[in-house]
Tab-separated table of C-alpha atoms in Angstrom:
chain	number	residue	atom	x	y	z
A	9	UNK	CA	16.020	6.366	-25.879
A	10	UNK	CA	15.749	3.460	-28.306
A	11	UNK	CA	12.527	1.556	-27.641
A	12	UNK	CA	14.217	-1.838	-27.631
A	13	UNK	CA	16.803	-0.625	-25.113
A	14	UNK	CA	14.063	0.742	-22.864
A	15	UNK	CA	12.219	-2.581	-23.121
A	16	UNK	CA	15.289	-4.533	-22.028
A	17	UNK	CA	15.823	-2.124	-19.147
A	18	UNK	CA	12.284	-2.740	-17.954
A	19	UNK	CA	12.658	-6.484	-18.428
A	20	UNK	CA	15.916	-6.544	-16.457
A	21	UNK	CA	14.376	-4.443	-13.677
A	22	UNK	CA	11.338	-6.671	-13.216
A	23	UNK	CA	13.372	-9.869	-13.459
A	24	UNK	CA	15.711	-8.573	-10.752
A	25	UNK	CA	12.763	-7.466	-8.630
A	26	UNK	CA	11.116	-10.868	-9.019
A	27	UNK	CA	14.407	-12.516	-8.029
A	28	UNK	CA	14.658	-10.341	-4.889
A	29	UNK	CA	11.077	-11.122	-3.909
A	30	UNK	CA	11.646	-14.811	-4.608
A	31	UNK	CA	14.769	-14.877	-2.434
A	32	UNK	CA	12.956	-13.195	0.467
A	33	UNK	CA	10.045	-15.610	0.111
A	34	UNK	CA	12.356	-18.629	0.030
A	35	UNK	CA	14.075	-17.430	3.204
A	36	UNK	CA	10.815	-16.810	5.054
A	37	UNK	CA	9.530	-20.248	4.043
A	38	UNK	CA	12.455	-21.744	5.975
A	39	UNK	CA	11.508	-19.881	9.161
A	40	UNK	CA	8.585	-20.490	11.543
A	41	UNK	CA	6.953	-17.230	10.414
A	42	UNK	CA	4.254	-18.782	8.237
A	43	UNK	CA	3.274	-21.439	10.771
A	44	UNK	CA	0.506	-19.470	12.485
A	45	UNK	CA	-1.255	-22.411	14.133
A	46	UNK	CA	-0.598	-20.949	17.592
A	47	UNK	CA	0.284	-17.351	16.605
A	48	UNK	CA	-1.706	-14.247	17.503
A	49	UNK	CA	-2.727	-11.101	15.641
A	50	UNK	CA	-0.740	-7.901	16.205
A	51	UNK	CA	2.560	-9.755	16.491
A	52	UNK	CA	4.081	-7.374	13.924
A	53	UNK	CA	3.000	-3.729	13.660
A	54	UNK	CA	-0.716	-4.436	14.283
A	55	UNK	CA	-1.080	-6.566	11.152
A	56	UNK	CA	-4.004	-8.992	11.379
A	57	UNK	CA	-2.215	-11.576	9.269
A	58	UNK	CA	-3.134	-14.547	11.462
A	59	UNK	CA	-6.847	-13.752	11.258
A	60	UNK	CA	-6.534	-12.987	7.550
A	61	UNK	CA	-4.802	-16.272	6.747
A	62	UNK	CA	-7.118	-18.417	8.871
A	63	UNK	CA	-10.493	-16.657	8.604
A	64	UNK	CA	-10.534	-14.395	5.523
A	65	UNK	CA	-8.776	-17.054	3.464
A	66	UNK	CA	-11.116	-19.835	4.493
A	67	UNK	CA	-13.439	-22.097	2.551
A	68	UNK	CA	-16.153	-21.181	5.056
A	69	UNK	CA	-16.853	-17.502	4.447
A	70	UNK	CA	-16.081	-15.287	7.449
A	71	UNK	CA	-19.259	-13.914	9.044
A	72	UNK	CA	-17.732	-11.589	11.645
A	73	UNK	CA	-18.158	-7.820	11.934
A	74	UNK	CA	-15.060	-7.419	9.740
A	75	UNK	CA	-17.484	-7.716	6.819
A	76	UNK	CA	-18.139	-4.004	7.360
A	77	UNK	CA	-14.558	-3.083	6.431
A	78	UNK	CA	-13.756	-5.767	3.842
A	79	UNK	CA	-17.000	-7.105	2.336
A	80	UNK	CA	-15.777	-8.315	-1.045
A	81	UNK	CA	-12.302	-9.280	0.129
A	82	UNK	CA	-13.903	-11.858	2.424
A	83	UNK	CA	-15.689	-13.351	-0.578
A	84	UNK	CA	-12.450	-13.267	-2.587
A	85	UNK	CA	-10.579	-15.016	0.232
A	86	UNK	CA	-13.173	-17.773	0.397
A	87	UNK	CA	-13.118	-18.381	-3.367
A	88	UNK	CA	-9.303	-18.280	-3.317
A	89	UNK	CA	-9.185	-20.953	-0.616
A	90	UNK	CA	-11.693	-23.191	-2.400
A	91	UNK	CA	-9.635	-22.947	-5.587
A	92	UNK	CA	-6.502	-23.733	-3.582
A	93	UNK	CA	-8.155	-26.867	-2.170
A	94	UNK	CA	-9.135	-28.012	-5.654
A	95	UNK	CA	-5.519	-27.714	-6.793
A	96	UNK	CA	-3.584	-28.839	-3.708
A	97	UNK	CA	-6.148	-30.692	-1.619
A	98	UNK	CA	-5.905	-30.400	2.168
A	99	UNK	CA	-2.660	-28.680	3.162
A	100	UNK	CA	-1.147	-27.390	6.405
A	101	UNK	CA	-1.768	-23.925	7.793
A	102	UNK	CA	1.842	-23.013	6.982
A	103	UNK	CA	1.516	-24.144	3.360
A	104	UNK	CA	-1.807	-22.315	3.064
A	105	UNK	CA	-0.161	-19.093	4.251
A	106	UNK	CA	2.670	-19.614	1.746
A	107	UNK	CA	0.194	-19.985	-1.132
A	108	UNK	CA	-1.428	-16.693	-0.086
A	109	UNK	CA	1.942	-14.916	-0.045
A	110	UNK	CA	2.898	-16.366	-3.436
A	111	UNK	CA	-0.255	-14.751	-4.852
A	112	UNK	CA	0.596	-11.476	-3.123
A	113	UNK	CA	4.039	-11.442	-4.735
A	114	UNK	CA	2.289	-11.456	-8.104
A	115	UNK	CA	0.021	-8.602	-6.982
A	116	UNK	CA	3.014	-6.608	-5.753
A	117	UNK	CA	4.885	-7.062	-9.034
A	118	UNK	CA	1.759	-5.943	-10.886
A	119	UNK	CA	1.637	-2.813	-8.727
A	120	UNK	CA	5.185	-1.918	-9.739
A	121	UNK	CA	4.326	-2.704	-13.365
A	122	UNK	CA	1.396	-0.277	-13.359
A	123	UNK	CA	3.464	2.327	-11.545
A	124	UNK	CA	6.118	2.147	-14.245
A	125	UNK	CA	3.498	2.628	-16.948
A	126	UNK	CA	1.997	5.617	-15.135
A	127	UNK	CA	5.382	7.265	-14.656
A	128	UNK	CA	6.480	6.675	-18.229
A	129	UNK	CA	3.252	7.162	-20.197
A	130	UNK	CA	1.340	9.723	-18.144
A	131	UNK	CA	4.056	11.596	-16.248
A	132	UNK	CA	6.534	11.474	-19.118
A	133	UNK	CA	9.542	10.366	-17.076
A	134	UNK	CA	12.618	9.004	-18.759
A	135	UNK	CA	12.951	5.246	-18.384
A	136	UNK	CA	15.831	5.543	-15.919
A	137	UNK	CA	13.882	7.846	-13.625
A	138	UNK	CA	10.683	5.828	-13.896
A	139	UNK	CA	12.500	2.656	-12.873
A	140	UNK	CA	14.269	4.517	-10.076
A	141	UNK	CA	10.971	5.523	-8.495
A	142	UNK	CA	9.582	2.036	-9.105
A	143	UNK	CA	12.574	0.689	-7.203
A	144	UNK	CA	11.920	3.064	-4.313
A	145	UNK	CA	8.308	1.897	-4.178
A	146	UNK	CA	9.060	-1.811	-4.591
A	147	UNK	CA	11.813	-1.858	-1.928
A	148	UNK	CA	10.121	0.459	0.577
A	149	UNK	CA	9.621	-1.343	3.861
A	150	UNK	CA	5.831	-1.090	3.804
A	151	UNK	CA	5.696	-2.596	0.304
A	152	UNK	CA	7.994	-5.450	1.259
A	153	UNK	CA	6.196	-6.078	4.541
A	154	UNK	CA	2.720	-6.278	3.036
A	155	UNK	CA	3.960	-8.348	0.122
A	156	UNK	CA	5.060	-11.118	2.475
A	157	UNK	CA	2.406	-10.788	5.199
A	158	UNK	CA	-1.179	-11.923	4.606
A	159	UNK	CA	-3.318	-8.780	4.630
A	160	UNK	CA	-5.519	-6.631	2.393
A	161	UNK	CA	-3.029	-3.851	1.774
A	162	UNK	CA	-1.007	-5.096	-1.191
A	163	UNK	CA	-4.249	-5.702	-3.092
A	164	UNK	CA	-5.472	-2.232	-2.124
A	165	UNK	CA	-2.242	-0.728	-3.438
A	166	UNK	CA	-2.670	-2.521	-6.764
A	167	UNK	CA	-6.278	-1.361	-7.135
A	168	UNK	CA	-5.375	2.251	-6.336
A	169	UNK	CA	-2.450	2.111	-8.775
A	170	UNK	CA	-4.710	0.715	-11.481
A	171	UNK	CA	-7.254	3.448	-10.770
A	172	UNK	CA	-4.587	6.108	-11.288
A	173	UNK	CA	-3.698	4.470	-14.592
A	174	UNK	CA	-7.115	3.683	-16.074
A	175	UNK	CA	-8.735	6.928	-14.911
A	176	UNK	CA	-5.860	8.807	-16.543
A	177	UNK	CA	-6.389	6.782	-19.723
A	178	UNK	CA	-10.160	7.506	-19.589
A	179	UNK	CA	-11.015	3.802	-19.642
A	180	UNK	CA	-14.447	4.142	-18.064
A	181	UNK	CA	-15.589	0.486	-17.809
A	182	UNK	CA	-12.405	-0.608	-16.043
A	183	UNK	CA	-12.469	2.488	-13.826
A	184	UNK	CA	-15.999	1.681	-12.648
A	185	UNK	CA	-15.067	-1.961	-12.024
A	186	UNK	CA	-12.072	-0.784	-9.993
A	187	UNK	CA	-14.434	1.314	-7.876
A	188	UNK	CA	-16.433	-1.799	-6.990
A	189	UNK	CA	-13.295	-3.771	-6.138
A	190	UNK	CA	-11.517	-0.991	-4.258
A	191	UNK	CA	-14.457	-0.348	-1.940
A	192	UNK	CA	-14.991	-4.083	-1.538
A	193	UNK	CA	-11.448	-4.728	-0.392
A	194	UNK	CA	-11.349	-1.821	2.090
A	195	UNK	CA	-14.497	0.237	2.386
A	196	UNK	CA	-12.784	3.521	3.336
A	197	UNK	CA	-10.728	3.364	0.148
A	198	UNK	CA	-13.901	4.117	-1.792
A	199	UNK	CA	-13.137	7.755	-0.949
A	200	UNK	CA	-9.621	7.446	-2.382
A	201	UNK	CA	-10.962	5.853	-5.566
A	202	UNK	CA	-13.470	8.710	-5.903
A	203	UNK	CA	-10.758	11.333	-5.415
A	204	UNK	CA	-8.552	9.728	-8.085
A	205	UNK	CA	-11.398	9.409	-10.584
A	206	UNK	CA	-12.640	12.955	-10.096
A	207	UNK	CA	-9.172	14.555	-10.203
A	208	UNK	CA	-7.290	12.313	-12.659
A	209	UNK	CA	-9.981	11.705	-15.274
A	210	UNK	CA	-9.841	14.263	-18.048
A	211	UNK	CA	-13.488	14.042	-19.022
A	212	UNK	CA	-16.181	16.612	-18.230
A	213	UNK	CA	-17.319	17.019	-14.642
A	214	UNK	CA	-20.680	15.422	-15.580
A	215	UNK	CA	-18.887	12.383	-16.954
A	216	UNK	CA	-16.776	12.090	-13.799
A	217	UNK	CA	-19.806	12.352	-11.521
A	218	UNK	CA	-21.492	9.687	-13.617
A	219	UNK	CA	-18.483	7.396	-13.119
A	220	UNK	CA	-18.605	7.956	-9.355
A	221	UNK	CA	-22.318	7.139	-9.296
A	222	UNK	CA	-21.843	4.006	-11.401
A	223	UNK	CA	-18.980	2.814	-9.200
A	224	UNK	CA	-20.984	3.363	-6.017
A	225	UNK	CA	-24.106	1.742	-7.429
A	226	UNK	CA	-22.095	-1.172	-8.785
A	227	UNK	CA	-20.547	-1.813	-5.381
A	228	UNK	CA	-23.955	-1.757	-3.690
A	229	UNK	CA	-25.498	-4.138	-6.239
A	230	UNK	CA	-22.583	-6.609	-6.158
A	231	UNK	CA	-22.451	-6.601	-2.357
A	232	UNK	CA	-26.215	-7.050	-2.066
A	233	UNK	CA	-26.082	-10.124	-4.313
A	234	UNK	CA	-23.390	-11.835	-2.205
A	235	UNK	CA	-23.761	-13.642	1.153
A	236	UNK	CA	-22.127	-10.730	2.989
A	237	UNK	CA	-24.729	-8.217	1.773
A	238	UNK	CA	-27.370	-8.487	4.492
A	239	UNK	CA	-24.907	-8.024	7.338
A	240	UNK	CA	-23.013	-5.253	5.548
A	241	UNK	CA	-26.016	-3.029	4.860
A	242	UNK	CA	-27.562	-3.694	8.281
A	243	UNK	CA	-24.364	-2.817	10.178
A	244	UNK	CA	-22.369	-0.339	8.086
A	245	UNK	CA	-23.533	2.815	9.891
A	246	UNK	CA	-23.429	1.539	13.475
A	247	UNK	CA	-20.228	-0.407	12.838
A	248	UNK	CA	-18.531	2.546	11.185
A	249	UNK	CA	-19.389	4.888	14.045
A	250	UNK	CA	-18.193	2.345	16.603
A	251	UNK	CA	-14.902	1.838	14.755
A	252	UNK	CA	-14.309	5.592	14.518
A	253	UNK	CA	-14.818	5.962	18.257
A	254	UNK	CA	-12.706	2.947	19.195
A	255	UNK	CA	-9.656	3.631	17.035
A	256	UNK	CA	-9.464	7.415	17.168
A	257	UNK	CA	-6.492	8.791	19.114
A	258	UNK	CA	-6.222	12.096	20.963
A	259	UNK	CA	-2.610	13.251	20.855
A	260	UNK	CA	-1.594	16.824	21.619
A	261	UNK	CA	-0.415	19.150	18.819
A	262	UNK	CA	3.347	18.562	19.150
A	263	UNK	CA	3.137	14.779	19.516
A	264	UNK	CA	0.601	14.721	16.710
A	265	UNK	CA	3.029	16.418	14.313
A	266	UNK	CA	5.839	14.061	15.294
A	267	UNK	CA	3.666	10.998	14.808
A	268	UNK	CA	2.334	12.247	11.467
A	269	UNK	CA	5.898	12.736	10.244
A	270	UNK	CA	7.025	9.246	11.199
A	271	UNK	CA	3.812	7.503	10.143
A	272	UNK	CA	3.488	9.155	6.738
A	273	UNK	CA	7.099	9.772	5.757
A	274	UNK	CA	9.109	7.423	7.969
A	275	UNK	CA	7.658	3.935	8.325
A	276	UNK	CA	6.369	3.920	4.751
A	277	UNK	CA	9.932	3.307	3.597
A	278	UNK	CA	11.999	2.571	6.716
A	279	UNK	CA	12.155	0.325	9.754
A	280	UNK	CA	11.880	2.729	12.685
A	281	UNK	CA	12.740	2.170	16.329
A	282	UNK	CA	10.452	-0.463	17.807
A	283	UNK	CA	8.808	-1.458	21.090
A	284	UNK	CA	8.380	-5.085	22.151
A	285	UNK	CA	4.603	-4.864	22.410
A	286	UNK	CA	1.622	-3.948	20.262
A	287	UNK	CA	0.772	-0.242	19.762
A	288	UNK	CA	-1.842	-0.628	22.500
A	289	UNK	CA	0.538	-2.265	24.989
A	290	UNK	CA	-0.650	-5.831	24.427
A	291	UNK	CA	1.552	-8.950	24.143
A	292	UNK	CA	4.618	-7.499	25.952
A	293	UNK	CA	7.733	-9.300	24.759
A	294	UNK	CA	5.816	-11.104	22.013
A	295	UNK	CA	5.034	-8.323	19.503
A	296	UNK	CA	6.720	-5.456	17.705
A	297	UNK	CA	5.348	-1.980	17.066
A	298	UNK	CA	6.864	1.222	15.732
A	299	UNK	CA	7.827	4.130	17.941
A	300	UNK	CA	7.748	7.697	16.536
A	301	UNK	CA	11.548	7.734	16.414
A	302	UNK	CA	14.382	6.594	14.157
A	303	UNK	CA	18.141	6.849	13.673
A	304	UNK	CA	19.418	10.183	12.379
A	305	UNK	CA	20.182	8.950	8.806
A	306	UNK	CA	16.561	7.810	8.448
A	307	UNK	CA	15.280	11.117	9.862
A	308	UNK	CA	17.461	13.060	7.406
A	309	UNK	CA	16.299	10.959	4.457
A	310	UNK	CA	12.659	11.287	5.512
A	311	UNK	CA	13.007	15.074	5.790
A	312	UNK	CA	14.626	15.129	2.369
A	313	UNK	CA	11.747	13.069	0.990
A	314	UNK	CA	9.246	15.582	2.378
A	315	UNK	CA	11.246	18.373	0.719
A	316	UNK	CA	11.186	16.448	-2.566
A	317	UNK	CA	7.404	16.058	-2.341
A	318	UNK	CA	6.968	19.762	-1.609
A	319	UNK	CA	9.190	20.587	-4.575
A	320	UNK	CA	7.101	18.252	-6.716
A	321	UNK	CA	3.945	20.101	-5.662
A	322	UNK	CA	5.571	23.467	-6.443
A	323	UNK	CA	6.863	22.358	-9.827
A	324	UNK	CA	3.633	20.640	-10.745
A	325	UNK	CA	1.258	23.324	-9.499
A	326	UNK	CA	0.056	24.031	-13.048
A	327	UNK	CA	-0.114	20.393	-14.088
A	328	UNK	CA	-3.366	18.392	-13.985
A	329	UNK	CA	-1.227	15.432	-12.906
A	330	UNK	CA	-0.754	17.019	-9.471
A	331	UNK	CA	-4.257	16.925	-8.084
A	332	UNK	CA	-5.094	13.223	-7.866
A	333	UNK	CA	-2.016	12.118	-5.862
A	334	UNK	CA	-2.191	15.284	-3.769
A	335	UNK	CA	-5.860	14.575	-3.070
A	336	UNK	CA	-5.112	10.973	-2.024
A	337	UNK	CA	-2.313	12.056	0.299
A	338	UNK	CA	-4.518	14.848	1.660
A	339	UNK	CA	-7.389	12.449	2.403
A	340	UNK	CA	-5.050	10.156	4.313
A	341	UNK	CA	-3.539	13.075	6.222
A	342	UNK	CA	-7.038	14.222	7.148
A	343	UNK	CA	-8.318	10.804	8.255
A	344	UNK	CA	-5.233	9.344	9.928
A	345	UNK	CA	-3.536	12.632	10.794
A	346	UNK	CA	-5.914	15.457	11.674
A	347	UNK	CA	-8.802	13.203	12.759
A	348	UNK	CA	-6.289	10.709	14.221
A	349	UNK	CA	-8.219	7.615	13.177
A	350	UNK	CA	-5.821	4.709	13.708
A	351	UNK	CA	-2.813	7.034	14.004
A	352	UNK	CA	-1.217	4.938	16.747
A	353	UNK	CA	-1.022	2.036	14.293
A	354	UNK	CA	-0.782	4.215	11.200
A	355	UNK	CA	1.828	1.979	9.543
A	356	UNK	CA	-1.123	-0.222	8.582
A	357	UNK	CA	-2.274	2.351	6.051
A	358	UNK	CA	1.088	3.022	4.375
A	359	UNK	CA	0.139	1.552	1.019
A	360	UNK	CA	-3.005	3.672	0.894
A	361	UNK	CA	-0.836	6.758	0.313
A	362	UNK	CA	2.663	5.607	-0.720
A	363	UNK	CA	1.670	5.347	-4.427
A	364	UNK	CA	0.468	8.963	-4.255
A	365	UNK	CA	3.761	10.050	-2.697
A	366	UNK	CA	5.692	8.368	-5.512
A	367	UNK	CA	3.627	10.266	-8.092
A	368	UNK	CA	4.241	13.573	-6.310
A	369	UNK	CA	7.965	12.805	-6.344
A	370	UNK	CA	7.669	12.120	-10.075
A	371	UNK	CA	6.609	15.729	-10.603
A	372	UNK	CA	9.937	16.801	-9.111
A	373	UNK	CA	11.835	14.489	-11.457
A	374	UNK	CA	10.111	15.646	-14.626
A	375	UNK	CA	12.352	17.725	-16.837
A	376	UNK	CA	10.562	20.836	-18.162
A	377	UNK	CA	11.873	22.667	-21.176
A	378	UNK	CA	15.148	24.471	-20.600
A	379	UNK	CA	15.757	23.058	-17.125
A	380	UNK	CA	16.832	19.702	-15.772
A	381	UNK	CA	16.023	18.222	-12.383
A	382	UNK	CA	19.253	16.396	-11.753
A	383	UNK	CA	19.436	17.330	-8.104
A	384	UNK	CA	16.018	15.763	-7.536
A	385	UNK	CA	17.120	12.606	-9.334
A	386	UNK	CA	20.356	12.616	-7.341
A	387	UNK	CA	18.461	12.751	-4.080
A	388	UNK	CA	16.109	10.006	-5.285
A	389	UNK	CA	19.133	7.768	-5.881
A	390	UNK	CA	20.442	8.560	-2.390
A	391	UNK	CA	16.990	7.914	-0.946
A	392	UNK	CA	16.725	4.586	-2.762
A	393	UNK	CA	20.147	3.546	-1.479
A	394	UNK	CA	19.074	4.591	2.009
A	395	UNK	CA	15.905	2.499	1.734
A	396	UNK	CA	18.140	-0.534	1.237
A	397	UNK	CA	21.101	0.226	3.518
A	398	UNK	CA	19.436	1.995	6.437
A	399	UNK	CA	16.903	-0.809	6.779
A	400	UNK	CA	19.489	-3.566	7.170
A	401	UNK	CA	19.676	-3.277	11.001
A	402	UNK	CA	15.889	-3.308	11.157
A	403	UNK	CA	15.667	-6.379	8.939
A	404	UNK	CA	18.190	-8.131	11.186
A	405	UNK	CA	16.009	-7.322	14.196
A	406	UNK	CA	12.937	-8.675	12.403
A	407	UNK	CA	14.744	-11.887	11.484
A	408	UNK	CA	15.771	-12.342	15.099
A	409	UNK	CA	12.178	-11.804	16.211
A	410	UNK	CA	10.568	-14.268	13.810
A	411	UNK	CA	13.225	-16.987	14.236
A	412	UNK	CA	13.547	-16.877	18.017
């Protein structure tokens, strides 16, 4: 394809995506959703957006036990809020939330930008197919939800996407810096960063181990130098063990498989059937949570997506591009699936593994010599259309909930 034509295709895609995000943001700004003065956490799918907007994004740095999970994000949120006050002065809680979401829209667009570069430069996809998978990612329900809800996840997705890219490009300084940031935003994602670096970097195993050590040491040094350091290092072990015990579920084998299917391959892209309460039964009538169930078109599309991922693994079994996304998905399946940590509210962690799923799908869409993968591309188009059309009833339900 002519380079100028490909450039204009990318430009048109990102302009359209920015327009879609802008339209959604403009609509939400005219609803009560961002006025969280009297709102509570867990109102939508266990998201802690109210706490995030009021405590993480606060000029006074949060000093709660949440430092254990998000040490550097708390510092980022405080600096962000102080910068906001310098620019806008004292503003309402609703306006403050809107400023946060405006910044997250930029982060989300950057995530799609890096994904497109990975698919085109590293996975060798044609421009049409790269943009198709970018569209699936950008319009997936979890991506949209965490773009417009104050939380850590859209930033985590960007950092993981950048790690895939810069580790693959063997840019060691940026890769190490990303290790510091990734762990600082969500501490458990340090494992995902390590998996990507070790499996995606094409350097020697000694060089990769050195990068892991530098990233870990850098995180420890940066955290120790910040106000959150003392609490973090004093509480990380006891707090981590307490969290693992509190949020671990104990479902039987059959229910476990059903929940894994819907958590990992359903709610990542689709609005499933919901219950009018939190996943733990709190706030009856004043919260929404996902049930492990969906309409039959969504189930069919999710099963097809699983088949596409399996086909991508089969086709890419000899490719070094397979192991990093497979490792990330495997780590998430182990932690939130087999170990059942947070499985009941597993939608929270969608953007920790959705980028990896997109890269596995890319292996199915690559065209090896002498054979095309048109059927895989055809399904991806159907899946993308389903992501838009099958979610319309769910979006209507969400609008009713937030405007009631």
